[in-house]
Tab-separated table of C-alpha atoms in Angstrom:
chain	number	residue	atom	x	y	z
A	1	UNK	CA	0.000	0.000	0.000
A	2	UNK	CA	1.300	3.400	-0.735
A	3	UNK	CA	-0.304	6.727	-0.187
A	4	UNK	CA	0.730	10.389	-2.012
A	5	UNK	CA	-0.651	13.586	-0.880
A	6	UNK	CA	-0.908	16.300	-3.455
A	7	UNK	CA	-1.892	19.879	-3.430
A	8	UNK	CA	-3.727	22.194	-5.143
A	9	UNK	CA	-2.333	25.397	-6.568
A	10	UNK	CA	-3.623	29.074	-6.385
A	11	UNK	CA	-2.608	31.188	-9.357
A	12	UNK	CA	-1.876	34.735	-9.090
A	13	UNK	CA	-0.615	36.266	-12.431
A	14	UNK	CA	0.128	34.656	-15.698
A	15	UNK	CA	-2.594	32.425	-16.019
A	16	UNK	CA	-2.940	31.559	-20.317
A	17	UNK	CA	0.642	32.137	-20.862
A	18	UNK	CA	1.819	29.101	-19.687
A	19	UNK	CA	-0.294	27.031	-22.763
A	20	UNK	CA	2.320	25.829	-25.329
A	21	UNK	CA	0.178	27.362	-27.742
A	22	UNK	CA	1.361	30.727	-26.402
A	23	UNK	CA	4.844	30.308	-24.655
A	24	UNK	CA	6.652	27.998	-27.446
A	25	UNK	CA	6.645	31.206	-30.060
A	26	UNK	CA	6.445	34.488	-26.967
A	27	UNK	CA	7.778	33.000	-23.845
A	28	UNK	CA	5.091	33.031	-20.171
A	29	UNK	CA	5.389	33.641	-16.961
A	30	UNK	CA	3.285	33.181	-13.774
A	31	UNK	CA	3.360	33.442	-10.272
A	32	UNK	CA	1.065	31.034	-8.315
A	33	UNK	CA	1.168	29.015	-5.020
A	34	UNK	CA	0.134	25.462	-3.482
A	35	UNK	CA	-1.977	25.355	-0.423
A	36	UNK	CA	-2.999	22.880	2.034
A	37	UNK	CA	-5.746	21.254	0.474
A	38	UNK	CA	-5.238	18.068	-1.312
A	39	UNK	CA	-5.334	15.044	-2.841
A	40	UNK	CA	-4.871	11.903	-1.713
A	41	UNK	CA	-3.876	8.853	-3.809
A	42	UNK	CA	-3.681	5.194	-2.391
A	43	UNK	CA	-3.124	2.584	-4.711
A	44	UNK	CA	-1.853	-1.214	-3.884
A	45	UNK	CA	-1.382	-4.109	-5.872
A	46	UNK	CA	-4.586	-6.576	-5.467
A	47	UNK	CA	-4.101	-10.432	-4.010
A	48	UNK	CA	-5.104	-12.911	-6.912
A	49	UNK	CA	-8.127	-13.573	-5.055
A	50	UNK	CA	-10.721	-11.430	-7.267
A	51	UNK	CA	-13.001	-11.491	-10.377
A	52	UNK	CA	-11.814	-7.798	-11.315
A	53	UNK	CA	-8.249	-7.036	-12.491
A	54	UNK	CA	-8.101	-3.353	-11.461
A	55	UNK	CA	-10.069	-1.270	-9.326
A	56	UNK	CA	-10.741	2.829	-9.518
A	57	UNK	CA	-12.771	4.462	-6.566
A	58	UNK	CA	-13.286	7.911	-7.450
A	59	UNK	CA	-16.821	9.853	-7.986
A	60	UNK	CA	-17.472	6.245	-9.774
A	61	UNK	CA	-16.114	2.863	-8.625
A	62	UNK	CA	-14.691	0.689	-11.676
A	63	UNK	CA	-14.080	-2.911	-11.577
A	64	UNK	CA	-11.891	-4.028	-15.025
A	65	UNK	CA	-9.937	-6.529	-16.393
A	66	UNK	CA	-7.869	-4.578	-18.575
A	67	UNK	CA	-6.466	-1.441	-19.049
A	68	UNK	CA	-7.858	-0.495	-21.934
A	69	UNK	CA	-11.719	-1.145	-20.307
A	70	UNK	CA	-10.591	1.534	-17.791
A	71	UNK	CA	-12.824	4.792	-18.106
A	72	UNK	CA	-10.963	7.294	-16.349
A	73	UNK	CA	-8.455	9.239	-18.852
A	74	UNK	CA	-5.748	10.051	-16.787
A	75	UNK	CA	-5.652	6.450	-14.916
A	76	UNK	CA	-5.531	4.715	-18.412
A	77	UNK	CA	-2.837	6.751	-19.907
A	78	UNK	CA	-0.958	6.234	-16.724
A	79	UNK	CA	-0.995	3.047	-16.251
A	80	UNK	CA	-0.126	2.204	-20.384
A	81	UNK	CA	2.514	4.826	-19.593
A	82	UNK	CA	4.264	3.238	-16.728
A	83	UNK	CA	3.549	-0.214	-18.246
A	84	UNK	CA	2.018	-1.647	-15.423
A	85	UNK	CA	-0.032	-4.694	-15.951
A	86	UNK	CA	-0.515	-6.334	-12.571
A	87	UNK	CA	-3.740	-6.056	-11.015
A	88	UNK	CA	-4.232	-2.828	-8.814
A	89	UNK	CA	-6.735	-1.040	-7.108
A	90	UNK	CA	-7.095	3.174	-6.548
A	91	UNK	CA	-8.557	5.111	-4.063
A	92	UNK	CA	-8.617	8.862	-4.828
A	93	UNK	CA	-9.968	11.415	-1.887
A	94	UNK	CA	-9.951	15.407	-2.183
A	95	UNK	CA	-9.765	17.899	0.069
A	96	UNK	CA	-11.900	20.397	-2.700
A	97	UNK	CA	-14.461	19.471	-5.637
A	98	UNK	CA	-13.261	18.387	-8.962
A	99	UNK	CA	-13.616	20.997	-12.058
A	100	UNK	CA	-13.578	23.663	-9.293
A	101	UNK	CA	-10.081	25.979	-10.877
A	102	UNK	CA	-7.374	24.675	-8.482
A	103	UNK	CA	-5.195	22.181	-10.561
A	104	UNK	CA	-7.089	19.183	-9.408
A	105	UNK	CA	-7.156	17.082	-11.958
A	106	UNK	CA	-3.181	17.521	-12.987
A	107	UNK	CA	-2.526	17.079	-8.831
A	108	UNK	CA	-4.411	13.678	-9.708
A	109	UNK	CA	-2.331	12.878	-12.515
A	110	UNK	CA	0.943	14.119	-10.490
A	111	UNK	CA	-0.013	12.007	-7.504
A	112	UNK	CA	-0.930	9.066	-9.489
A	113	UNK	CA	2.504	8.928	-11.104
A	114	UNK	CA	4.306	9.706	-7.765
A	115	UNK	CA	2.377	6.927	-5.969
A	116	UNK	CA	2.747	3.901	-8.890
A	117	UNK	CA	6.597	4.844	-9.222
A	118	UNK	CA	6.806	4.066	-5.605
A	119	UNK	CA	4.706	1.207	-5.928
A	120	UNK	CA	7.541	-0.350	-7.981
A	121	UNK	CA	10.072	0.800	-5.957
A	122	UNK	CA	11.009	3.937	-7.657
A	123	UNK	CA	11.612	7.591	-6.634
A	124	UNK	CA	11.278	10.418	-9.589
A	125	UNK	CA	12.169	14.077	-8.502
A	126	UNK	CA	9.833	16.917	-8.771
A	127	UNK	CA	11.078	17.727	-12.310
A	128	UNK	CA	10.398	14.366	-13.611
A	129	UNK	CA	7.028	14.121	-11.922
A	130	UNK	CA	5.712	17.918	-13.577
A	131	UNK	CA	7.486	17.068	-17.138
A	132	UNK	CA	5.505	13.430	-17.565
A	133	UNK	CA	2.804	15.045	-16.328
A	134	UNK	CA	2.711	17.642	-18.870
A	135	UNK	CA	3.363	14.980	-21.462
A	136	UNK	CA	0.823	12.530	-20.396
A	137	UNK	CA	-2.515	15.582	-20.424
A	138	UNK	CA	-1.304	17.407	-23.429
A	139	UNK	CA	0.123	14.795	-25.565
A	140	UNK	CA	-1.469	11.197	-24.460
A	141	UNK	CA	-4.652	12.783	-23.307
A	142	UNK	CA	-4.739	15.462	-25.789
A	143	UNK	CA	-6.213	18.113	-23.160
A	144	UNK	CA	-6.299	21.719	-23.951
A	145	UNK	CA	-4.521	22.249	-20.593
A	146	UNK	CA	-1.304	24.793	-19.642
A	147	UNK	CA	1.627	23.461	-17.972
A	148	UNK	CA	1.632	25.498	-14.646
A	149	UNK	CA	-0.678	22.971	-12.483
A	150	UNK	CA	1.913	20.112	-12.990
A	151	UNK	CA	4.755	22.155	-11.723
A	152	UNK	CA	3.003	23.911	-8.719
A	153	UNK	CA	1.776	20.411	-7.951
A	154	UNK	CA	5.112	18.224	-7.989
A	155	UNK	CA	7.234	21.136	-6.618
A	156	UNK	CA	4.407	22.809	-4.163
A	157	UNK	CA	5.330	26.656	-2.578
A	158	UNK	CA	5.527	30.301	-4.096
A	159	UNK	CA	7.254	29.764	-7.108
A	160	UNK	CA	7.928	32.387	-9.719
A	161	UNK	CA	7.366	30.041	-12.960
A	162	UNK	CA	8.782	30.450	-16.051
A	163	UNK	CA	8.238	29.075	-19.717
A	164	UNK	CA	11.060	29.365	-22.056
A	165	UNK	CA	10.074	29.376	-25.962
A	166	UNK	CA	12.581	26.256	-26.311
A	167	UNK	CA	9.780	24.457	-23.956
A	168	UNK	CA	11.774	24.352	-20.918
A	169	UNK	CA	10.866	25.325	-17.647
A	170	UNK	CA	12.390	27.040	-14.849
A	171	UNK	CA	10.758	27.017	-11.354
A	172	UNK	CA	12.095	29.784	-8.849
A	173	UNK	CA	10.884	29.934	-5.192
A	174	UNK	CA	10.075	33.419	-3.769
A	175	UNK	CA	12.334	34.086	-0.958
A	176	UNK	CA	10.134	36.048	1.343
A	177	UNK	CA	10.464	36.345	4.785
A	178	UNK	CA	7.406	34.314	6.831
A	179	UNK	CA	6.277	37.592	8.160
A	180	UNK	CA	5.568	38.611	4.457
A	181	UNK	CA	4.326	35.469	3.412
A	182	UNK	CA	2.093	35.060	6.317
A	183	UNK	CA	0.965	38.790	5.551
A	184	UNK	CA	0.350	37.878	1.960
A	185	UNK	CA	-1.684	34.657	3.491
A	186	UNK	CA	-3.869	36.760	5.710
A	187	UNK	CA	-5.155	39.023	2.564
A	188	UNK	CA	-6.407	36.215	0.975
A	189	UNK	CA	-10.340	34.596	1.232
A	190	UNK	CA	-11.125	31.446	-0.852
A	191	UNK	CA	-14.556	31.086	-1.634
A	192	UNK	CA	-16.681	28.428	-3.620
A	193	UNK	CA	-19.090	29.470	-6.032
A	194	UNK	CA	-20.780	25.976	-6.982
A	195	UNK	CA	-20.232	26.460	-10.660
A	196	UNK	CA	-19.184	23.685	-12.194
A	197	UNK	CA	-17.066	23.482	-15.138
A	198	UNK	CA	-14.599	21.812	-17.267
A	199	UNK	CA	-11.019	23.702	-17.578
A	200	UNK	CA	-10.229	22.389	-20.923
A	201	UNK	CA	-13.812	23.690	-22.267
A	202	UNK	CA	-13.289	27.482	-21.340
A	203	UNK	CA	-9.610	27.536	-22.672
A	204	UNK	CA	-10.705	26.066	-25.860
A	205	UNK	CA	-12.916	29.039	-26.418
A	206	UNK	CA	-9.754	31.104	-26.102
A	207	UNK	CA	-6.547	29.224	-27.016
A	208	UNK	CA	-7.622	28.056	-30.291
A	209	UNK	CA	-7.246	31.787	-31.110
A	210	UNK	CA	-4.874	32.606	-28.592
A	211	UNK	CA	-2.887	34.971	-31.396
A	212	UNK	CA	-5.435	37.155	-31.390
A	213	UNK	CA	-5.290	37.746	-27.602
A	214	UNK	CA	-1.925	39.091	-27.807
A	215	UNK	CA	-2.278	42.197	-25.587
A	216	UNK	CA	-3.999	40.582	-22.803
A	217	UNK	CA	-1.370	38.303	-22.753
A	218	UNK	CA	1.043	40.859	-22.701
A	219	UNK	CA	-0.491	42.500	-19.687
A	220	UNK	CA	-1.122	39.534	-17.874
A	221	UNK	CA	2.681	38.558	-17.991
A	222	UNK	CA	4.201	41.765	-17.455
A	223	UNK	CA	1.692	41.731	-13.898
A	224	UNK	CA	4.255	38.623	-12.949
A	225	UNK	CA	6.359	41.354	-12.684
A	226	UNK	CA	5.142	43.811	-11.018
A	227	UNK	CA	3.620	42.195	-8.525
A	228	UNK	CA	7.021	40.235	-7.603
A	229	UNK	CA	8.434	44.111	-7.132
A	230	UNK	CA	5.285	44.916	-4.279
A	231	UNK	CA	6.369	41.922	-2.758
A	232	UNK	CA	9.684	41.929	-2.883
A	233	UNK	CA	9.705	45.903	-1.647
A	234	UNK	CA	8.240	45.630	1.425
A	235	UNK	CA	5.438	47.988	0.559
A	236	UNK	CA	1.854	48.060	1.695
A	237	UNK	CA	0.250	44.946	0.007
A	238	UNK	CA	-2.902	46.909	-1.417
A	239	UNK	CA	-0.885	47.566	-4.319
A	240	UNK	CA	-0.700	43.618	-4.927
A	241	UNK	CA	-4.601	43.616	-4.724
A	242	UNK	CA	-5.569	46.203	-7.309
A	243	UNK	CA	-3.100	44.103	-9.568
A	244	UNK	CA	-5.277	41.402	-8.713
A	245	UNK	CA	-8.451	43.126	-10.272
A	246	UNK	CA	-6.302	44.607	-12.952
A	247	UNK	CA	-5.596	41.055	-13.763
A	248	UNK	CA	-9.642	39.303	-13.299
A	249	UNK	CA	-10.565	42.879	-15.756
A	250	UNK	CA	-8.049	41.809	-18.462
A	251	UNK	CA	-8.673	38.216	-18.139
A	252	UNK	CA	-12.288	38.613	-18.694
A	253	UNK	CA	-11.883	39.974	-22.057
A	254	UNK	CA	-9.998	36.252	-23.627
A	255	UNK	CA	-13.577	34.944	-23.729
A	256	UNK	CA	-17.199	35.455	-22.998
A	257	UNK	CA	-17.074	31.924	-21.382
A	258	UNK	CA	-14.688	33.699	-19.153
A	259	UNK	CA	-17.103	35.108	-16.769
A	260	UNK	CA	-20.867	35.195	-16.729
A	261	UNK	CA	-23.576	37.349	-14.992
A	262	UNK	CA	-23.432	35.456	-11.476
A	263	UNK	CA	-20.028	35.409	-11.162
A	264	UNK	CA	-20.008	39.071	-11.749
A	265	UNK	CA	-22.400	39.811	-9.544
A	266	UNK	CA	-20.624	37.825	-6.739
A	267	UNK	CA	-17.437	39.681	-7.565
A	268	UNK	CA	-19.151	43.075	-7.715
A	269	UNK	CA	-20.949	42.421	-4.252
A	270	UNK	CA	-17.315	41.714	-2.943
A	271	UNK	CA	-15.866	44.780	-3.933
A	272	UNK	CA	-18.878	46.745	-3.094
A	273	UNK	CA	-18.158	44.712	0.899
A	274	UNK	CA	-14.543	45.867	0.904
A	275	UNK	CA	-12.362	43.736	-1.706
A	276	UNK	CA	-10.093	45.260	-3.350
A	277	UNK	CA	-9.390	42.442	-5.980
A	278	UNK	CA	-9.828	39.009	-7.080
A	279	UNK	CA	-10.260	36.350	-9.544
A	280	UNK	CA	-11.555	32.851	-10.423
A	281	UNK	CA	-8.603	30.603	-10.134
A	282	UNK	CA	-8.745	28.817	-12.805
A	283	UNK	CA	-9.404	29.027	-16.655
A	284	UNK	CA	-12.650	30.569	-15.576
A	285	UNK	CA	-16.671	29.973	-15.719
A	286	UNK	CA	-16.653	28.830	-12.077
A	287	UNK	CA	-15.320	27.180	-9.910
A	288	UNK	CA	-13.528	29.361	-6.918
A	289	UNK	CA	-13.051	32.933	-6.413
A	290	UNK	CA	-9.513	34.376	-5.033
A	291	UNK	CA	-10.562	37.640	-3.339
A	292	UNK	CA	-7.630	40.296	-2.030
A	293	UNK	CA	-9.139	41.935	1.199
A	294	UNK	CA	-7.880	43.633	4.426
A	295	UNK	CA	-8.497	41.487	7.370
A	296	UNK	CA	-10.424	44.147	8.721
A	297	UNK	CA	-13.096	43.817	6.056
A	298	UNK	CA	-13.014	40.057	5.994
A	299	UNK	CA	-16.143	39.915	8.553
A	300	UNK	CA	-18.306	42.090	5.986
A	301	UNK	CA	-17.172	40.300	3.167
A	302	UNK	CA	-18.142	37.001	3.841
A	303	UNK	CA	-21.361	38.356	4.952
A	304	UNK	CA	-22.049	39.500	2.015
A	305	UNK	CA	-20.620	36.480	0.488
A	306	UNK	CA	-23.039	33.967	2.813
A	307	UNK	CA	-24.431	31.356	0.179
A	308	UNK	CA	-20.952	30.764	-0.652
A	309	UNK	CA	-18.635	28.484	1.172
A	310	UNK	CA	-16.101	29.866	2.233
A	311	UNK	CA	-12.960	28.212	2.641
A	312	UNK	CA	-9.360	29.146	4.719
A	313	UNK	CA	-6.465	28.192	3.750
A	314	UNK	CA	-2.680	28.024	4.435
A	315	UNK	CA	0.002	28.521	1.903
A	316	UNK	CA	1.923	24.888	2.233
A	317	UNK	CA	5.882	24.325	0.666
A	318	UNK	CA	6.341	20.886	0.093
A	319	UNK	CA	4.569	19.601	-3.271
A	320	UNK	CA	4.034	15.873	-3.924
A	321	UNK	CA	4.680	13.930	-1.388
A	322	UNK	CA	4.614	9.959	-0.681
A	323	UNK	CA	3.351	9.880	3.087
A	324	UNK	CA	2.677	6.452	3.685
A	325	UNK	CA	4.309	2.714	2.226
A	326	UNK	CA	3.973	-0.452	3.318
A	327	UNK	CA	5.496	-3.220	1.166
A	328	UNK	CA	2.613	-5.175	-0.427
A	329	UNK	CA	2.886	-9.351	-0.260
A	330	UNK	CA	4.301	-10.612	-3.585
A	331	UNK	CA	1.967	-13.107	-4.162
A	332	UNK	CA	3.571	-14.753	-7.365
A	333	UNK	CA	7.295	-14.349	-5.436
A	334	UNK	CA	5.832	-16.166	-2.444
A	335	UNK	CA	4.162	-18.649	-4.634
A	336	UNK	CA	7.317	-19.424	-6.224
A	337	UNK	CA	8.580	-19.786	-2.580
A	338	UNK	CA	6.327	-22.343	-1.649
A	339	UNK	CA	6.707	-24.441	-4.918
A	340	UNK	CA	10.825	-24.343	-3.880
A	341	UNK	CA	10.228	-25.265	-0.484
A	342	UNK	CA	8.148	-27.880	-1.800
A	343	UNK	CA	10.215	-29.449	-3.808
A	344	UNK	CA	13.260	-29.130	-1.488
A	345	UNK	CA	11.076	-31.160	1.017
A	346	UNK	CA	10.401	-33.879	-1.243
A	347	UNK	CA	14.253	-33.915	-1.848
A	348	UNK	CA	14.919	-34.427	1.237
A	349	UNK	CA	12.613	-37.136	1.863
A	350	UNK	CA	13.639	-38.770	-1.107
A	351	UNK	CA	17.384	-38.516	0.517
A	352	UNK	CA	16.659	-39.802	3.810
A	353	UNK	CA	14.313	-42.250	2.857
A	354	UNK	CA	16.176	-46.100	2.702
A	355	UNK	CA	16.726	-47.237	-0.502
């Protein structure tokens, strides 16, 4: 049995520019973080003692006898990508709803990886873990899917990511001190609209044409920038905020799918309560809102906020993890066992019988 934990990311700045689409001709840049909510993966290999080959627990419970009957994308592709044949079962368990705009389903396809490389004995490093991640959704899988989810979710933290046109990718903490990060922390309210939505459906409706969305792009990498510099300076954090709803205004404008009348009513009644910025957290539609706001004004905001959930949160620094192995009985190996000490026994008998 082996267990990985797996987090889910917060995005700041730079959202769209990390899609191949975009960064492999003009270069991207973002600035996101992991926080502790997660996912948890368990997987073991199953004792010969069943009529099902592999089993999936997830929203649905599948019981197959191949790979290839196997329904859920990212568990297919992984297991034809890792080759592994024997019989398994999977438990997956989240901290926060699926198609909800914070990296869940690449933290699934990041933990799954993690876990069945430890299952046969293996240890990949963060870098290994985000790149075959990346290749498994956007080439196996085909998603229309960026590539900063898979490296907040191996690597975890406040990382300063950055997408080179030659496809490589270079991952740079942010050295703050904790009394900055915790004050960045303290600014932030998570709260969950109850839109569902499918990530890959909203990009679609803007990176098919993401050439034409040059100058949003533009501005939404240059805010990297500047809002590394507010935190970086030591400067009152407001400044980090109204980049924040500089950001959610420009964003807006890649898509009509984007947004929609409730959201921006819920982000209108949050400003109107004492916000001073925000943004959905993922591609958009749905999902979870990101709102900038003085602790002061917290109270009023989530009053205003009341048929949403509201959910805290702690910024957490250690990506995918493995947090729990226990060697699983090689059934095969011990039956091999067996037949030896079998026919050892019989030897012996044979040996010390008289003649």
């Amino acid at each position: 049995m082996i267990i990985s934990r797996t987090p889910f990311r917060i995005s700041f700045f730079g959202g769209g520019t990390d899609y191949p689409a975009w960064y492999r001709y003009h270069g991207g840049a973002v600035l996101a973080v992991t926080i502790d909510k997660f996912c948890y993966l368990s997987c073991r290999y199953l004792p010969p003692f069943f009529e099902h080959r592999f089993r999936i627990v997830y929203s649905k419970i599948e019981n197959c006898q191949s790979i290839e009957e196997i329904a859920h994308p990212s568990v297919r592709e992984v297991l034809r990508y890792l080759n592994l044949n024997r019989g398994l079962e999977i438990h997956h368990d989240g901290d926060l709803p699926a198609r909800s705009g914070m990296g869940s389903s690449s933290a699934f396809t990041v933990g799954l990886l993690h876990a069945l490389y430890g299952l046969k004995g293996k240890m990949p490093n963060k870098k290994q873990l985000a790149k075959e991640s990346i290749y498994i959704e956007q080439e196996i899988l085909q998603e229309t899917v960026g590539s900063q989810d898979q490296v907040l979710a191996a690597y975890g933290g406040l990382n300063h990511v950055t997408f080179l046109q030659n496809g490589e990718i270079s991952v740079r903490p942010i050295t703050l001190s904790q009394e900055r990060i915790e004050e960045l922390n303290s600014h932030l309210m998570l709260f969950y609209t109850g839109i569902i939505r499918t990530a890959s459906n909203i990009a679609q409706s803007y990176v098919n044409s993401i050439d034409e969305k040059r100058r949003q792009l533009r501005i939404m990498k240059d805010l990297v920038e500047e809002s590394l510099s507010i935190l970086n300076s030591g400067q009152d954090l407001t400044g980090f905020g109204e980049l924040l709803h500089e950001n959610w205004e420009t964003k807006r404008t890649l898509s009509n799918k984007v947004s929609n009348s409730q959201v921006d009513e819920l982000y209108d009644l949050a400003r109107n309560a004492g916000a001073i910025g925000g943004k959905l957290t993922g591609a958009g539609g749905g999902g979870f809102f990101l709102l900038f706001v003085h602790p002061e004004k917290q109270d009023e905001v989530k009053n205003k906020l009341n048929r949403l959930i509201h959910v805290p949160f702690k910024f957490e620094f250690s990506g995918s993890q493995i947090i729990f192995f226990e060697p699983e009985t090689d059934y095969a190996a011990e039956e091999k066992i067996r037949d030896k000490q079998t026919i050892e026994a019989f030897q012996e008998l044979a040996e010390s019988s008289p003649q």
